Amino acid sequence: MDAAIVTVAAVGAELRPEQTPHLPVTPQQLGQTAALCQAAGAAMIHVHCRTDDGRNTSDPERFEAALAAIRAQSDLIVQFTTGGAIGMTAAERAAPLRLRPEMATLTCGTVNFGDEVFENSFPLMRAILAEMQRYGVRPELEIFDAGHLANAKRLAAQDLLTFPQHVDFVLGVPGALEATVHNLIFLVEALPSGCTWSVAGVGREQLPLATVALTMGGHVRVGLEDNIYYSKGRLARNDELVARVARVAAELGRPLATPEEARRMLGLAPRTLHPHTGIAPGAP
Ligand code: KMH
Ligand code: ZN
C-alpha cells in the first residue's frame, strides 16, 4: 500500500477559543502547530485564519502571515480553506487564493450544517474554481454529502474540472452524511478512477474512520476543526491527534508520507521547485 498522507485541520471555523485552550489563533501559533504536527507525522495542513480575538477572517493579509509562519517552521503542504465560515461571500472565500497556496478546498455542494446552511451553489463553485485556475491552485474536493460527488462529476462534464482529483470525505457533520464505514465504502466505490482520497470523521468518529481509511489504503484528516477531544472530557492538541493516528498507521504497517512524498503522490511540484512556495526547506 502507498504511504498515508496525514492532513491536520488545525483551526476550522466553528470552534470558539473559549471551547479549548489549544486552538491556534495567531499566525505564530499556526506556525508552531505546523512544526509540531509535521514532527508527529503530518504532511499537509488545512488552514483557516482567525483574528487575534478568535473571529473568522478571510483577510488575505492574515493568510499571508499564516502562510509565511507555516513555511518558516515546516515543509507541510499548505492547503487553504475556500469554505471559510458560514455567511462569507464567494469573493471573501476566494480572496486568499491570490497568495497561490499549493492547494485549497472546494466544497462540492450545499449542505445543512447544524442549524445553518453551508451554501455551495453551482455558480459559487464555478466562481471559486475559476479563481483556483487563475492562480494555479490545486483543489481538494470536499464531499460532505452523497450528492456532492455527483456535483463534482457534473463540473467535470462541464469541463470545469478534470478527474482524477484528490478528494476528502468529511463525514458526520450534523445535517450531512453520517460517519459510518458503510457510507465511506459507498463513497470510495463511487470515485472516478485514479482519485486519491482521505476521510475526516467528525467528533468521536475521527479515530475509527481514520483507522478504517488507513486499512483501506486511503489517507486521513485529523485535527481540532473536526474533533476537539482526545478522549471523553479530555481536550486534545492538534499534534496529539496526529501522533495518535501515526501510531495506528504504524501498528497497521502503513508508512506515513513525508511532505515531499505527499507532493509526489498528489502530483504537486516539489517544494524546492514550486513557483509559489519560496525557498528550499532548511535554507537560511
Ligand atoms: N467551515 C465550514 C462551513 C472548508 O474548509 O473547505 C466549511 C469548511 C470547509 O470548513
Ligand atoms: Zn475547513
mmCIF file of C-alpha atoms and ligand atoms in Angstrom:
data_model
loop_
_atom_site.group_PDB
_atom_site.id
_atom_site.type_symbol
_atom_site.label_atom_id
_atom_site.label_comp_id
_atom_site.label_asym_id
_atom_site.label_seq_id
_atom_site.Cartn_x
_atom_site.Cartn_y
_atom_site.Cartn_z
ATOM 1 C CA MET A 1 0.000 0.000 0.000
ATOM 2 C CA ASP A 2 1.094 3.566 -0.655
ATOM 3 C CA ALA A 3 2.238 5.703 2.225
ATOM 4 C CA ALA A 4 -0.568 7.511 4.032
ATOM 5 C CA ILE A 5 -0.914 11.278 3.875
ATOM 6 C CA VAL A 6 -1.986 12.800 7.185
ATOM 7 C CA THR A 7 -3.597 16.220 6.955
ATOM 8 C CA VAL A 8 -4.092 18.329 10.051
ATOM 9 C CA ALA A 9 -7.155 20.575 10.042
ATOM 10 C CA ALA A 10 -5.897 22.668 12.902
ATOM 11 C CA VAL A 11 -8.342 25.553 13.226
ATOM 12 C CA GLY A 12 -11.679 25.370 11.390
ATOM 13 C CA ALA A 13 -14.363 27.999 11.594
ATOM 14 C CA GLU A 14 -16.899 26.674 14.034
ATOM 15 C CA LEU A 15 -14.729 26.351 17.122
ATOM 16 C CA ARG A 16 -14.631 29.269 19.572
ATOM 17 C CA PRO A 17 -11.407 29.940 21.502
ATOM 18 C CA GLU A 18 -13.255 29.601 24.798
ATOM 19 C CA GLN A 19 -14.021 25.950 23.934
ATOM 20 C CA THR A 20 -10.361 24.903 24.079
ATOM 21 C CA PRO A 21 -7.021 26.471 25.007
ATOM 22 C CA HIS A 22 -5.385 24.562 22.124
ATOM 23 C CA LEU A 23 -6.908 26.428 19.160
ATOM 24 C CA PRO A 24 -4.161 28.130 17.078
ATOM 25 C CA VAL A 25 -5.349 31.679 16.545
ATOM 26 C CA THR A 26 -2.341 33.773 15.538
ATOM 27 C CA PRO A 27 -0.060 33.104 12.547
ATOM 28 C CA GLN A 28 2.741 32.384 15.018
ATOM 29 C CA GLN A 29 0.614 29.756 16.753
ATOM 30 C CA LEU A 30 -0.229 28.235 13.354
ATOM 31 C CA GLY A 31 3.482 28.068 12.510
ATOM 32 C CA GLN A 32 4.235 26.313 15.817
ATOM 33 C CA THR A 33 1.333 23.934 15.253
ATOM 34 C CA ALA A 34 2.646 23.125 11.776
ATOM 35 C CA ALA A 35 6.100 22.291 13.142
ATOM 36 C CA LEU A 36 4.723 20.071 15.912
ATOM 37 C CA CYS A 37 2.314 18.311 13.553
ATOM 38 C CA GLN A 38 4.996 17.648 10.954
ATOM 39 C CA ALA A 39 7.198 16.144 13.662
ATOM 40 C CA ALA A 40 4.228 13.974 14.682
ATOM 41 C CA GLY A 41 3.675 12.699 11.120
ATOM 42 C CA ALA A 42 1.532 15.195 9.186
ATOM 43 C CA ALA A 43 2.268 16.043 5.554
ATOM 44 C CA MET A 44 -0.361 18.712 4.946
ATOM 45 C CA ILE A 45 -2.110 21.484 6.870
ATOM 46 C CA HIS A 46 -5.628 22.734 6.130
ATOM 47 C CA VAL A 47 -5.736 26.421 7.023
ATOM 48 C CA HIS A 48 -8.473 28.709 8.318
ATOM 49 C CA CYS A 49 -7.484 32.049 9.810
ATOM 50 C CA ARG A 50 -8.702 33.960 12.835
ATOM 51 C CA THR A 51 -8.211 37.463 14.079
ATOM 52 C CA ASP A 52 -6.238 37.843 17.320
ATOM 53 C CA ASP A 53 -9.516 37.718 19.255
ATOM 54 C CA GLY A 54 -10.552 34.493 17.528
ATOM 55 C CA ARG A 55 -13.068 35.696 14.941
ATOM 56 C CA ASN A 56 -13.080 34.120 11.472
ATOM 57 C CA THR A 57 -11.401 36.129 8.781
ATOM 58 C CA SER A 58 -10.700 35.733 5.075
ATOM 59 C CA ASP A 59 -8.336 38.724 5.038
ATOM 60 C CA PRO A 60 -5.527 37.830 2.588
ATOM 61 C CA GLU A 61 -3.026 39.683 4.796
ATOM 62 C CA ARG A 62 -3.817 37.320 7.648
ATOM 63 C CA PHE A 63 -3.492 34.306 5.344
ATOM 64 C CA GLU A 64 -0.206 35.671 4.054
ATOM 65 C CA ALA A 65 1.151 35.931 7.587
ATOM 66 C CA ALA A 66 -0.086 32.409 8.346
ATOM 67 C CA LEU A 67 1.495 31.063 5.162
ATOM 68 C CA ALA A 68 4.824 32.689 5.991
ATOM 69 C CA ALA A 69 4.777 31.333 9.547
ATOM 70 C CA ILE A 70 3.919 27.805 8.410
ATOM 71 C CA ARG A 71 6.583 27.816 5.700
ATOM 72 C CA ALA A 72 9.184 29.207 8.085
ATOM 73 C CA GLN A 73 8.618 26.377 10.551
ATOM 74 C CA SER A 74 7.626 23.404 8.410
ATOM 75 C CA ASP A 75 7.614 21.816 4.958
ATOM 76 C CA LEU A 76 3.929 20.922 5.123
ATOM 77 C CA ILE A 77 1.761 21.180 2.020
ATOM 78 C CA VAL A 78 -0.336 24.274 2.680
ATOM 79 C CA GLN A 79 -3.988 23.917 1.816
ATOM 80 C CA PHE A 80 -6.219 26.972 2.296
ATOM 81 C CA THR A 81 -9.909 26.737 3.005
ATOM 82 C CA THR A 82 -12.304 28.217 0.494
ATOM 83 C CA GLY A 83 -15.210 27.015 2.640
ATOM 84 C CA GLY A 84 -14.382 29.746 5.119
ATOM 85 C CA ALA A 85 -17.165 30.292 7.615
ATOM 86 C CA ILE A 86 -20.900 30.138 7.039
ATOM 87 C CA GLY A 87 -22.136 33.515 5.833
ATOM 88 C CA MET A 88 -18.971 34.543 3.986
ATOM 89 C CA THR A 89 -19.486 35.558 0.359
ATOM 90 C CA ALA A 90 -17.855 33.718 -2.532
ATOM 91 C CA ALA A 91 -15.495 36.654 -3.034
ATOM 92 C CA GLU A 92 -14.434 36.561 0.614
ATOM 93 C CA ARG A 93 -13.927 32.809 0.496
ATOM 94 C CA ALA A 94 -11.806 33.014 -2.666
ATOM 95 C CA ALA A 95 -9.762 36.079 -1.670
ATOM 96 C CA PRO A 96 -6.783 34.207 -0.126
ATOM 97 C CA LEU A 97 -6.281 32.204 -3.348
ATOM 98 C CA ARG A 98 -4.315 35.120 -4.775
ATOM 99 C CA LEU A 99 -1.476 34.030 -2.461
ATOM 100 C CA ARG A 100 -1.205 30.876 -4.576
ATOM 101 C CA PRO A 101 -1.168 28.185 -1.874
ATOM 102 C CA GLU A 102 -0.329 24.774 -3.269
ATOM 103 C CA MET A 103 -3.852 23.508 -2.594
ATOM 104 C CA ALA A 104 -7.255 24.764 -1.493
ATOM 105 C CA THR A 105 -10.539 23.073 -0.692
ATOM 106 C CA LEU A 106 -13.558 23.141 -2.963
ATOM 107 C CA THR A 107 -16.767 22.075 -1.226
ATOM 108 C CA CYS A 108 -18.878 20.340 -3.833
ATOM 109 C CA GLY A 109 -22.390 21.255 -2.820
ATOM 110 C CA THR A 110 -24.771 22.950 -0.440
ATOM 111 C CA VAL A 111 -25.417 21.157 2.805
ATOM 112 C CA ASN A 112 -27.152 21.619 6.137
ATOM 113 C CA PHE A 113 -24.549 22.417 8.775
ATOM 114 C CA GLY A 114 -26.120 22.076 12.200
ATOM 115 C CA ASP A 115 -28.965 24.574 12.193
ATOM 116 C CA GLU A 116 -27.310 26.585 9.420
ATOM 117 C CA VAL A 117 -26.857 26.097 5.681
ATOM 118 C CA PHE A 118 -23.389 25.902 4.121
ATOM 119 C CA GLU A 119 -24.093 27.299 0.699
ATOM 120 C CA ASN A 120 -22.191 25.993 -2.312
ATOM 121 C CA SER A 121 -24.372 26.551 -5.356
ATOM 122 C CA PHE A 122 -23.057 25.732 -8.822
ATOM 123 C CA PRO A 123 -22.417 29.436 -9.582
ATOM 124 C CA LEU A 124 -20.461 29.719 -6.311
ATOM 125 C CA MET A 125 -18.444 26.555 -7.033
ATOM 126 C CA ARG A 126 -17.722 27.771 -10.564
ATOM 127 C CA ALA A 127 -16.570 31.164 -9.231
ATOM 128 C CA ILE A 128 -14.189 29.578 -6.728
ATOM 129 C CA LEU A 129 -12.892 27.077 -9.300
ATOM 130 C CA ALA A 130 -12.201 29.917 -11.734
ATOM 131 C CA GLU A 131 -10.081 31.665 -9.114
ATOM 132 C CA MET A 132 -8.217 28.421 -8.392
ATOM 133 C CA GLN A 133 -7.468 28.029 -12.074
ATOM 134 C CA ARG A 134 -6.436 31.670 -12.345
ATOM 135 C CA TYR A 135 -3.852 31.262 -9.584
ATOM 136 C CA GLY A 136 -2.797 27.694 -10.344
ATOM 137 C CA VAL A 137 -4.109 26.266 -7.074
ATOM 138 C CA ARG A 138 -4.825 22.531 -6.899
ATOM 139 C CA PRO A 139 -8.275 21.696 -5.459
ATOM 140 C CA GLU A 140 -9.092 19.152 -2.808
ATOM 141 C CA LEU A 141 -12.733 18.228 -3.348
ATOM 142 C CA GLU A 142 -14.661 18.316 -0.069
ATOM 143 C CA ILE A 143 -17.518 15.839 -0.021
ATOM 144 C CA PHE A 144 -19.943 16.258 2.884
ATOM 145 C CA ASP A 145 -22.941 14.531 1.373
ATOM 146 C CA ALA A 146 -23.714 11.776 -1.125
ATOM 147 C CA GLY A 147 -24.776 14.152 -3.905
ATOM 148 C CA HIS A 148 -21.544 16.146 -3.704
ATOM 149 C CA LEU A 149 -19.627 13.574 -5.714
ATOM 150 C CA ALA A 150 -22.279 13.758 -8.423
ATOM 151 C CA ASN A 151 -21.902 17.563 -8.378
ATOM 152 C CA ALA A 152 -18.140 17.238 -8.876
ATOM 153 C CA LYS A 153 -18.748 14.885 -11.799
ATOM 154 C CA ARG A 154 -21.161 17.453 -13.250
ATOM 155 C CA LEU A 155 -18.447 20.138 -13.013
ATOM 156 C CA ALA A 156 -16.115 17.750 -14.826
ATOM 157 C CA ALA A 157 -18.735 17.099 -17.514
ATOM 158 C CA GLN A 158 -18.863 20.891 -17.990
ATOM 159 C CA ASP A 159 -15.059 20.893 -18.465
ATOM 160 C CA LEU A 160 -14.540 22.952 -15.308
ATOM 161 C CA LEU A 161 -12.654 20.194 -13.546
ATOM 162 C CA THR A 162 -10.681 17.186 -14.705
ATOM 163 C CA PHE A 163 -10.505 13.855 -12.946
ATOM 164 C CA PRO A 164 -8.662 12.241 -11.205
ATOM 165 C CA GLN A 165 -8.583 14.594 -8.218
ATOM 166 C CA HIS A 166 -7.731 14.431 -4.517
ATOM 167 C CA VAL A 167 -10.956 14.078 -2.544
ATOM 168 C CA ASP A 168 -11.710 14.468 1.159
ATOM 169 C CA PHE A 169 -14.834 12.871 2.647
ATOM 170 C CA VAL A 170 -15.985 14.906 5.634
ATOM 171 C CA LEU A 171 -18.409 12.613 7.409
ATOM 172 C CA GLY A 172 -20.529 13.273 10.472
ATOM 173 C CA VAL A 173 -21.482 16.948 10.173
ATOM 174 C CA PRO A 174 -24.977 17.254 11.678
ATOM 175 C CA GLY A 175 -27.217 17.642 8.624
ATOM 176 C CA ALA A 176 -24.895 15.814 6.239
ATOM 177 C CA LEU A 177 -23.817 12.231 5.605
ATOM 178 C CA GLU A 178 -23.218 10.247 8.794
ATOM 179 C CA ALA A 179 -19.763 9.000 9.728
ATOM 180 C CA THR A 180 -20.206 5.292 9.091
ATOM 181 C CA VAL A 181 -17.970 2.706 7.478
ATOM 182 C CA HIS A 182 -20.821 1.830 5.135
ATOM 183 C CA ASN A 183 -21.031 5.444 3.884
ATOM 184 C CA LEU A 184 -17.272 5.646 3.442
ATOM 185 C CA ILE A 185 -17.177 2.474 1.353
ATOM 186 C CA PHE A 186 -20.123 3.683 -0.740
ATOM 187 C CA LEU A 187 -18.313 6.968 -1.466
ATOM 188 C CA VAL A 188 -14.966 5.346 -2.246
ATOM 189 C CA GLU A 189 -16.668 2.977 -4.673
ATOM 190 C CA ALA A 190 -18.319 5.954 -6.426
ATOM 191 C CA LEU A 191 -14.997 7.762 -7.036
ATOM 192 C CA PRO A 192 -13.756 8.211 -10.595
ATOM 193 C CA SER A 193 -10.717 6.010 -11.174
ATOM 194 C CA GLY A 194 -7.334 7.320 -10.192
ATOM 195 C CA CYS A 195 -8.594 9.642 -7.429
ATOM 196 C CA THR A 196 -6.768 9.763 -4.123
ATOM 197 C CA TRP A 197 -8.974 10.175 -1.061
ATOM 198 C CA SER A 198 -8.909 10.917 2.618
ATOM 199 C CA VAL A 199 -11.512 10.878 5.342
ATOM 200 C CA ALA A 200 -12.270 13.383 8.074
ATOM 201 C CA GLY A 201 -14.608 11.912 10.654
ATOM 202 C CA VAL A 202 -16.304 14.468 12.878
ATOM 203 C CA GLY A 203 -16.126 14.235 16.662
ATOM 204 C CA ARG A 204 -15.687 10.817 18.213
ATOM 205 C CA GLU A 205 -15.792 9.202 14.755
ATOM 206 C CA GLN A 206 -12.465 10.787 13.792
ATOM 207 C CA LEU A 207 -10.282 7.954 15.059
ATOM 208 C CA PRO A 208 -12.449 4.983 13.971
ATOM 209 C CA LEU A 209 -12.879 6.331 10.434
ATOM 210 C CA ALA A 210 -9.202 7.225 10.172
ATOM 211 C CA THR A 211 -8.360 3.659 11.185
ATOM 212 C CA VAL A 212 -10.690 2.258 8.522
ATOM 213 C CA ALA A 213 -9.222 4.596 5.885
ATOM 214 C CA LEU A 214 -5.684 3.523 6.765
ATOM 215 C CA THR A 215 -6.784 -0.094 6.379
ATOM 216 C CA MET A 216 -8.447 0.606 3.014
ATOM 217 C CA GLY A 217 -5.441 2.408 1.547
ATOM 218 C CA GLY A 218 -6.897 5.900 1.951
ATOM 219 C CA HIS A 219 -5.480 8.992 3.596
ATOM 220 C CA VAL A 220 -6.636 10.728 6.763
ATOM 221 C CA ARG A 221 -7.501 14.143 8.129
ATOM 222 C CA VAL A 222 -7.442 14.797 11.852
ATOM 223 C CA GLY A 223 -7.342 17.966 13.927
ATOM 224 C CA LEU A 224 -9.378 20.327 16.050
ATOM 225 C CA GLU A 225 -11.519 21.545 13.131
ATOM 226 C CA ASP A 226 -13.315 18.198 13.212
ATOM 227 C CA ASN A 227 -12.754 16.991 16.770
ATOM 228 C CA ILE A 228 -11.578 18.780 19.908
ATOM 229 C CA TYR A 229 -11.369 15.764 22.238
ATOM 230 C CA TYR A 230 -8.627 13.209 22.683
ATOM 231 C CA SER A 231 -10.988 11.111 24.791
ATOM 232 C CA LYS A 232 -14.225 11.754 26.642
ATOM 233 C CA GLY A 233 -13.837 15.045 28.520
ATOM 234 C CA ARG A 234 -10.120 15.423 27.663
ATOM 235 C CA LEU A 235 -9.311 18.216 25.219
ATOM 236 C CA ALA A 236 -6.755 17.406 22.514
ATOM 237 C CA ARG A 237 -3.872 19.285 20.928
ATOM 238 C CA ASN A 238 -3.571 19.053 17.165
ATOM 239 C CA ASP A 239 -0.185 17.330 17.314
ATOM 240 C CA GLU A 240 -1.564 14.727 19.748
ATOM 241 C CA LEU A 241 -4.287 13.807 17.264
ATOM 242 C CA VAL A 242 -1.659 13.476 14.520
ATOM 243 C CA ALA A 243 0.637 11.426 16.758
ATOM 244 C CA ARG A 244 -2.193 9.063 17.675
ATOM 245 C CA VAL A 245 -3.142 8.355 14.071
ATOM 246 C CA ALA A 246 0.558 7.938 13.256
ATOM 247 C CA ARG A 247 0.761 5.230 15.920
ATOM 248 C CA VAL A 248 -2.288 3.497 14.464
ATOM 249 C CA ALA A 249 -0.708 3.603 10.992
ATOM 250 C CA ALA A 250 2.498 2.094 12.391
ATOM 251 C CA GLU A 251 0.541 -0.717 14.045
ATOM 252 C CA LEU A 252 -1.199 -1.396 10.729
ATOM 253 C CA GLY A 253 2.126 -1.443 8.874
ATOM 254 C CA ARG A 254 1.228 1.638 6.857
ATOM 255 C CA PRO A 255 4.123 4.081 6.399
ATOM 256 C CA LEU A 256 3.394 7.816 6.557
ATOM 257 C CA ALA A 257 4.201 10.117 3.653
ATOM 258 C CA THR A 258 6.610 12.946 4.281
ATOM 259 C CA PRO A 259 5.501 16.281 2.828
ATOM 260 C CA GLU A 260 7.750 15.731 -0.207
ATOM 261 C CA GLU A 261 6.423 12.208 -0.733
ATOM 262 C CA ALA A 262 2.889 13.538 -0.430
ATOM 263 C CA ARG A 263 3.659 16.194 -3.069
ATOM 264 C CA ARG A 264 4.875 13.436 -5.400
ATOM 265 C CA MET A 265 1.807 11.298 -4.739
ATOM 266 C CA LEU A 266 -0.556 14.215 -5.387
ATOM 267 C CA GLY A 267 1.331 15.410 -8.446
ATOM 268 C CA LEU A 268 2.372 18.709 -6.852
ATOM 269 C CA ALA A 269 5.721 20.272 -7.659
ATOM 270 C CA PRO A 270 8.478 19.636 -5.086
ATOM 271 C CA ARG A 271 8.679 22.480 -2.628
ATOM 272 C CA THR A 272 12.184 23.358 -3.770
ATOM 273 C CA LEU A 273 10.887 23.830 -7.314
ATOM 274 C CA HIS A 274 7.410 25.090 -6.607
ATOM 275 C CA PRO A 275 6.982 28.558 -8.071
ATOM 276 C CA HIS A 276 4.917 29.756 -5.122
ATOM 277 C CA THR A 277 6.424 28.092 -2.093
ATOM 278 C CA GLY A 278 9.572 30.148 -1.878
ATOM 279 C CA ILE A 279 12.888 28.989 -0.537
ATOM 280 C CA ALA A 280 14.056 25.433 -0.107
ATOM 281 C CA PRO A 281 13.354 23.799 3.255
ATOM 282 C CA GLY A 282 16.193 24.325 5.660
ATOM 283 C CA ALA A 283 17.743 27.145 3.611
ATOM 284 C CA PRO A 284 18.899 30.161 5.624
HETATM 285 N N1 KMH B 1 -16.440 25.984 7.955
HETATM 286 C C1 KMH B 1 -17.292 25.138 7.192
HETATM 287 C C2 KMH B 1 -18.606 25.786 6.948
HETATM 288 C C3 KMH B 1 -13.550 24.034 4.080
HETATM 289 O O1 KMH B 1 -12.692 24.440 4.847
HETATM 290 O O2 KMH B 1 -13.362 23.964 2.883
HETATM 291 C C4 KMH B 1 -16.695 24.687 5.915
HETATM 292 C C5 KMH B 1 -15.309 24.229 5.866
HETATM 293 C C6 KMH B 1 -14.918 23.640 4.571
HETATM 294 O O3 KMH B 1 -14.553 24.321 6.798
HETATM 295 ZN ZN ZN B 2 -12.126 23.729 6.803
#
